[in-house]
Every structure is written in structure tokens, then in C-alpha cells.
Coordinates of C-alpha atoms in Angstrom, one line a residue:
M1 CA -43.0 17.8 1.6
W2 CA -44.4 21.3 0.9
T3 CA -48.2 21.3 0.8
E4 CA -51.1 23.7 0.3
T5 CA -51.2 23.9 4.1
H6 CA -47.6 25.2 4.2
S7 CA -48.5 27.8 1.6
F8 CA -51.4 29.1 3.7
F9 CA -49.1 29.0 6.8
V10 CA -46.4 31.1 5.3
L11 CA -48.9 33.7 4.0
M12 CA -50.2 33.9 7.5
G13 CA -46.8 34.8 8.8
G14 CA -46.1 31.4 10.1
F15 CA -42.3 31.4 9.8
M16 CA -40.3 33.7 11.9
L17 CA -36.6 34.3 11.2
Y18 CA -34.4 34.3 14.2
V19 CA -31.0 36.0 14.2
D20 CA -28.6 35.5 17.2
E21 CA -31.5 33.7 19.0
K22 CA -33.8 36.7 18.7
P23 CA -36.9 37.2 16.5
Y24 CA -35.9 39.3 13.6
H25 CA -38.4 39.2 10.8
T26 CA -41.6 37.4 9.7
L27 CA -40.7 35.7 6.4
Q28 CA -42.8 36.2 3.2
P29 CA -43.0 33.4 0.6
D30 CA -40.4 34.8 -1.7
E31 CA -38.0 35.5 1.2
V32 CA -38.3 31.8 2.3
L33 CA -37.4 30.6 -1.1
M34 CA -34.6 33.1 -1.6
L35 CA -33.0 32.3 1.8
I36 CA -33.2 28.6 1.3
R37 CA -31.7 28.9 -2.2
D38 CA -28.8 30.9 -0.9
R39 CA -28.3 28.5 2.0
C40 CA -28.9 31.2 4.6
I41 CA -31.5 29.1 6.4
D42 CA -32.5 25.4 6.4
A43 CA -35.7 24.4 4.8
P44 CA -38.4 24.2 7.5
T45 CA -39.1 20.7 8.6
L46 CA -42.6 21.5 9.9
T47 CA -45.1 19.0 8.6
A48 CA -48.7 19.7 7.5
M49 CA -49.9 17.6 10.5
Q50 CA -47.9 19.7 12.9
I51 CA -49.4 22.9 11.4
H52 CA -53.0 21.5 11.7
D53 CA -52.2 20.6 15.3
R54 CA -51.7 24.3 16.0
S55 CA -54.9 25.2 14.2
K56 CA -58.1 26.1 16.2
G57 CA -60.3 24.5 13.6
N58 CA -60.6 21.0 12.2
A59 CA -62.5 19.0 9.6
I60 CA -65.4 18.5 12.0
S61 CA -66.0 22.2 12.8
K62 CA -65.6 23.1 9.1
G63 CA -67.8 20.3 8.0
L64 CA -70.6 21.3 10.4
V65 CA -70.6 24.8 9.0
I66 CA -70.8 23.5 5.4
L67 CA -73.5 21.1 6.4
Q68 CA -75.5 24.0 8.0
V69 CA -75.1 26.1 4.8
A70 CA -76.1 23.1 2.6
W71 CA -79.1 22.4 4.7
F72 CA -80.3 26.0 4.4
I73 CA -79.8 26.1 0.6
M74 CA -81.7 22.7 0.4
Q75 CA -84.6 24.3 2.3
L76 CA -84.9 27.2 -0.1
I77 CA -84.7 24.9 -3.2
T78 CA -87.5 22.8 -1.7
R79 CA -89.7 25.8 -1.0
A80 CA -89.2 26.9 -4.7
I81 CA -90.2 23.4 -5.9
Y82 CA -93.4 23.5 -3.8
H83 CA -94.1 27.2 -4.9
L84 CA -93.9 28.5 -1.4
E85 CA -93.1 32.2 -0.9
T86 CA -89.6 33.2 0.1
T87 CA -88.7 36.4 1.9
Q88 CA -86.1 38.9 1.0
L89 CA -84.3 38.1 4.3
E90 CA -83.9 34.5 3.1
V91 CA -82.5 35.7 -0.2
G92 CA -80.0 37.9 1.5
T93 CA -79.0 35.0 3.8
L94 CA -78.6 32.8 0.8
A95 CA -76.1 35.2 -0.7
F96 CA -74.0 35.1 2.4
A97 CA -74.4 31.3 2.7
V98 CA -73.1 30.8 -0.8
L99 CA -70.0 32.9 -0.2
N100 CA -69.5 31.1 3.1
F101 CA -69.7 27.8 1.4
L102 CA -67.2 28.9 -1.3
T103 CA -64.8 30.3 1.4
Y104 CA -64.7 27.1 3.4
A105 CA -64.3 25.1 0.3
V106 CA -61.1 27.0 -0.9
W107 CA -59.8 27.4 2.7
W108 CA -60.3 23.8 3.7
N109 CA -56.6 23.3 4.3
K110 CA -56.0 26.7 5.8
P111 CA -55.0 26.7 9.5
L112 CA -57.2 28.7 11.7
N113 CA -56.0 31.3 14.2
V114 CA -52.4 30.1 14.6
R115 CA -50.8 32.3 17.2
C116 CA -47.2 31.2 17.4
P117 CA -44.9 31.2 14.4
H118 CA -42.4 28.5 13.7
P119 CA -38.8 29.6 14.2
V120 CA -36.3 29.5 11.3
Y121 CA -32.7 30.3 12.3
W122 CA -30.2 32.2 10.3
K123 CA -27.1 30.0 9.7
S124 CA -25.0 31.9 7.2
T125 CA -21.7 33.3 8.5
E126 CA -20.9 35.0 5.2
S127 CA -23.8 37.4 5.0
R128 CA -26.3 39.2 7.2
P129 CA -30.1 39.4 6.9
D130 CA -29.9 43.1 6.0
S131 CA -28.5 42.0 2.6
Y132 CA -31.7 40.1 1.8
I133 CA -34.5 41.8 3.8
D134 CA -35.4 45.4 3.4
H135 CA -36.3 47.0 6.8
S136 CA -36.6 50.6 5.6
E137 CA -39.4 52.5 7.2
R138 CA -40.9 54.1 4.0
D139 CA -44.6 53.9 3.6
E140 CA -45.8 55.1 0.2
L141 CA -49.5 55.3 1.2
P142 CA -50.8 58.8 0.5
P143 CA -52.4 60.6 3.4
L144 CA -56.0 59.5 3.7
G145 CA -57.1 61.2 6.9
I146 CA -60.3 59.9 8.4
L147 CA -60.8 57.6 5.4
A148 CA -57.7 55.6 6.2
P149 CA -59.5 52.8 8.0
V150 CA -61.6 52.2 4.9
F151 CA -59.2 52.7 2.1
R152 CA -55.9 51.4 3.6
P153 CA -57.1 47.8 3.7
I154 CA -58.4 48.1 0.1
I155 CA -55.1 49.6 -1.2
E156 CA -53.1 46.9 0.7
L157 CA -55.3 44.1 -0.6
T158 CA -55.0 45.2 -4.3
G159 CA -51.3 46.2 -4.0
L160 CA -52.1 49.4 -5.9
L161 CA -49.7 52.3 -6.0
S162 CA -46.8 50.3 -4.5
A163 CA -48.5 51.4 -1.3
V164 CA -47.7 48.4 1.0
P165 CA -44.9 49.3 3.4
T166 CA -41.8 47.2 3.1
S167 CA -41.3 47.1 6.8
R168 CA -43.1 44.2 8.3
K169 CA -40.6 43.0 10.9
L170 CA -42.5 40.8 13.4
R171 CA -46.0 40.9 11.7
V172 CA -47.6 40.5 8.4
L173 CA -50.3 42.7 6.9
T174 CA -53.9 41.6 7.4
F175 CA -54.6 42.5 3.8
D176 CA -51.5 42.0 1.6
G177 CA -51.5 42.6 -2.1
S178 CA -47.8 43.1 -2.4
I179 CA -46.9 39.5 -3.2
K180 CA -45.9 39.4 -6.9
L181 CA -47.9 37.1 -9.0
E182 CA -47.5 36.0 -12.6
D183 CA -49.8 37.9 -15.0
L184 CA -52.0 34.8 -15.6
D185 CA -52.4 34.3 -11.8
T186 CA -53.3 37.9 -11.3
V187 CA -56.0 37.7 -14.0
V188 CA -57.4 34.5 -12.5
L189 CA -57.5 36.1 -9.1
L190 CA -59.2 39.2 -10.3
L191 CA -61.8 37.2 -12.3
A192 CA -62.4 34.9 -9.3
G193 CA -63.1 38.0 -7.1
L194 CA -65.3 39.6 -9.7
L195 CA -67.3 36.4 -10.2
M196 CA -67.8 36.0 -6.5
A197 CA -68.9 39.6 -6.2
T198 CA -71.2 39.2 -9.1
T199 CA -72.7 36.0 -7.8
F200 CA -73.3 37.7 -4.4
G201 CA -75.1 40.5 -6.0
G202 CA -76.9 38.3 -8.6
I203 CA -78.5 36.3 -5.8
H204 CA -80.2 39.4 -4.5
C205 CA -81.7 39.8 -8.0
M206 CA -83.6 36.6 -7.3
A207 CA -86.1 38.9 -5.4
W208 CA -86.7 41.0 -8.5
S209 CA -90.3 39.9 -8.8
F210 CA -91.0 39.4 -5.1
V211 CA -93.9 41.1 -3.4
F212 CA -92.9 44.3 -1.5
P213 CA -95.0 46.4 0.9
T214 CA -94.5 49.5 -1.3
Y215 CA -93.4 50.3 -4.8
L216 CA -90.6 52.5 -3.4
E217 CA -89.1 49.6 -1.5
H218 CA -89.4 47.4 -4.6
L219 CA -87.6 50.0 -6.7
L220 CA -84.9 50.5 -4.1
W221 CA -84.2 46.7 -3.9
R222 CA -83.9 46.5 -7.7
I223 CA -81.5 49.4 -8.0
S224 CA -79.4 48.3 -5.1
A225 CA -79.2 44.7 -6.3
V226 CA -78.1 45.9 -9.7
A227 CA -75.6 48.2 -8.1
I228 CA -73.8 45.6 -6.1
T229 CA -73.9 43.1 -9.0
C230 CA -72.4 45.4 -11.6
T231 CA -70.2 47.9 -9.6
P232 CA -67.1 45.5 -9.5
W233 CA -66.9 45.3 -13.3
P234 CA -66.6 49.1 -14.1
S235 CA -64.2 49.4 -11.2
L236 CA -61.9 46.9 -12.8
F237 CA -62.2 48.6 -16.2
T238 CA -61.5 51.9 -14.6
L239 CA -58.3 50.5 -13.0
F240 CA -57.0 49.3 -16.4
L241 CA -57.9 52.7 -18.0
F242 CA -56.3 54.8 -15.3
N243 CA -53.1 52.7 -15.5
D244 CA -52.9 53.2 -19.2
L245 CA -53.5 57.0 -18.8
N246 CA -51.1 57.3 -15.8
M247 CA -53.7 59.1 -13.8
P248 CA -52.5 60.8 -10.5
T249 CA -53.1 59.1 -7.2
V250 CA -55.7 61.6 -6.1
V251 CA -57.9 60.7 -9.1
Y252 CA -57.7 57.0 -8.1
I253 CA -58.8 57.8 -4.6
V254 CA -61.7 60.1 -5.7
V255 CA -63.1 57.7 -8.3
Y256 CA -62.8 54.6 -6.1
A257 CA -64.3 56.5 -3.2
L258 CA -67.3 57.0 -5.3
Y259 CA -67.4 53.3 -6.2
V260 CA -67.1 52.3 -2.5
M261 CA -69.8 54.7 -1.4
L262 CA -72.1 53.4 -4.1
Y263 CA -71.5 49.8 -3.1
V264 CA -71.7 50.5 0.7
A265 CA -74.9 52.5 0.2
A266 CA -76.5 49.7 -1.9
R267 CA -75.5 47.0 0.6
A268 CA -76.9 49.1 3.5
I269 CA -80.2 49.6 1.7
L270 CA -80.6 45.9 0.9
L271 CA -79.8 45.0 4.6
V272 CA -82.5 47.4 5.8
L273 CA -85.0 46.2 3.3
M274 CA -84.5 42.6 4.3
F275 CA -86.0 43.4 7.7
T276 CA -88.5 46.1 6.8
T277 CA -90.2 43.9 4.2
L278 CA -91.2 41.4 6.9
R279 CA -93.7 43.7 8.5
D280 CA -96.8 43.1 6.3
F281 CA -97.1 39.3 5.8
P282 CA -100.6 38.0 6.7
H283 CA -100.8 35.2 9.2
D284 CA -101.9 32.7 6.5
S285 CA -99.0 33.6 4.1
D286 CA -96.9 30.9 2.5
V287 CA -93.9 32.4 4.3
F288 CA -95.0 30.6 7.5
K289 CA -95.5 27.2 5.8
V290 CA -92.9 24.5 6.0
V291 CA -92.5 21.7 3.5
L292 CA -93.5 18.5 5.2
W293 CA -90.3 16.5 4.8
T294 CA -88.1 19.3 6.2
S295 CA -90.2 19.3 9.4
L296 CA -89.1 15.7 10.0
V297 CA -85.4 16.5 9.8
P298 CA -83.8 18.0 12.9
H299 CA -82.4 21.5 12.1
L300 CA -78.7 21.9 12.9

């Protein structure tokens, strides 16, 4: 029976097509369905339990991570109830903790770090794999120069500009947005990403009224928090607008380079401020106080 674990596994490049006893191509989800339908391969008999047996993570390791995150969030909630001061570093850590919690929740059934794919053998004698799988060497990504390490993963992930090379052969893309989704699924995926990005930035806004060593640091925190919270939304609207206007590729790259630089700069400023704002706390500050009940629970 096909499960969510199988879906994760095939997206990870878990099924390798063998032709004449040699590895030929790492199968994508649509290719698996097409070849099974046309009786070119047998349906994989690999069970979810066998996939999890190859995984480097299990429920215990994932559960401990979630428990650690939940414990940290519980501490911050308790401090707020007792009106104890919270630092900017804790707010930033909370933002990552929430994303970590959500990631582990949706990836609970995802195998971890599976190295060896499961072989699937070509059995058709009436056709060859070339009739079904495109192994052309075209790569439609525009030349990006020194910016390629930054923008190539983003373009691959979003699937923009038909830029994902069709030649995968024995590997899959780390970031792959070329898989065709239904319109509704695409909208849900985009909204989920935007909501997670907005949530991540919004948590930084919790420090809006915190005490900062200087007014400049306070202002920088507010501007940067608003920037990372709001930037994903105009970037989405820009995408729809440029698609309607059929803007050239270079305009996409320039505009989204500005969005990326704004977001990266804001994240870098927040990261620096998380540590620089720790320098002036007096020794009797509430920051150093611990709620009594938490001191009785062993920290994980």
C-alpha cells in the first residue's frame, strides 16, 4: 500500500530505474506512475517499514527534538505569565523553535538521510526508456555568474522560468520546483510558505516594546522585523504581476535580487542585535531570574 512515507521517499530520489542491470535514471513521481501504467516496470513492493528501516531517524529522536522545543516555548510562556523580562535572543530562538516544531510535525513520516535507492527494473521489451524519459542536456537557467549559488536554489525551488534542467540521471535536485501541481495545490503551498515566513517574522515583532541599550538598536530591530515579516507578500504579488506583464528574465532577477538582499540584510541585523543587546543587563535584572517550578524540572 502506498503511504505518505513512499511519497517522501520518491521525492528524495528513492527509486532508481535499472536498464540491462545498470542504473539508468532516478525516477520522479510522475515517471513512476507513467511507467507502471504502461507496464514498463512493476509497482515497487517496498513497504513503509522497510523505508523507515533505512532512515537515520526514528520517532524517539524526532520526539526528543519536539520535546526540547516544547519545553523552551513553555519556559517563555511561563516567564510572560510571571512578568519576567525576556531577551531579544530568546525571541529569535523562539522564532526558529516554532519553525523547527512545524517542520518536524509535517515531516514526521519523512525518511532521514537515506543513502541507497531502491532498484526498479525495466521489463518492457516493446519500448526503451528513451521513449519515456528525457535525457537531453539543456539547462534553461540564465547565466547568473557569482550569484548562481544564491539564486539557483531559489529558481529551482519555485520552478520559475522553466529553469530546472531536465537531465537528472542518477540524482535529484536538492531544491526541485519542477513537479507539476494542480492550481489549488500550488496556491495552498504558496500560502503555507507565506504564512510560515510571516509567522517567523511576526515572532520577532514580539520584541517591539522591549528595552534596548540605544534608540538606534531599537529602531533597527523594528525595521528589520517588519521587513522579514512583510517582504514575502510583495514578492508574491510581484510574481503574479510580472507573469501577467510577460516581463523579461533580467527584470525578474533584478527585482528579486533586491527582495533577497533586503531580507538577508534584515535577518543579519536581527541576528547581530540578538547578541549585542545582551551587553547592558544589570546583575539584578529579571532576565537572570528563573520561575520556581521550572528550576525543579531537569532541562533536556
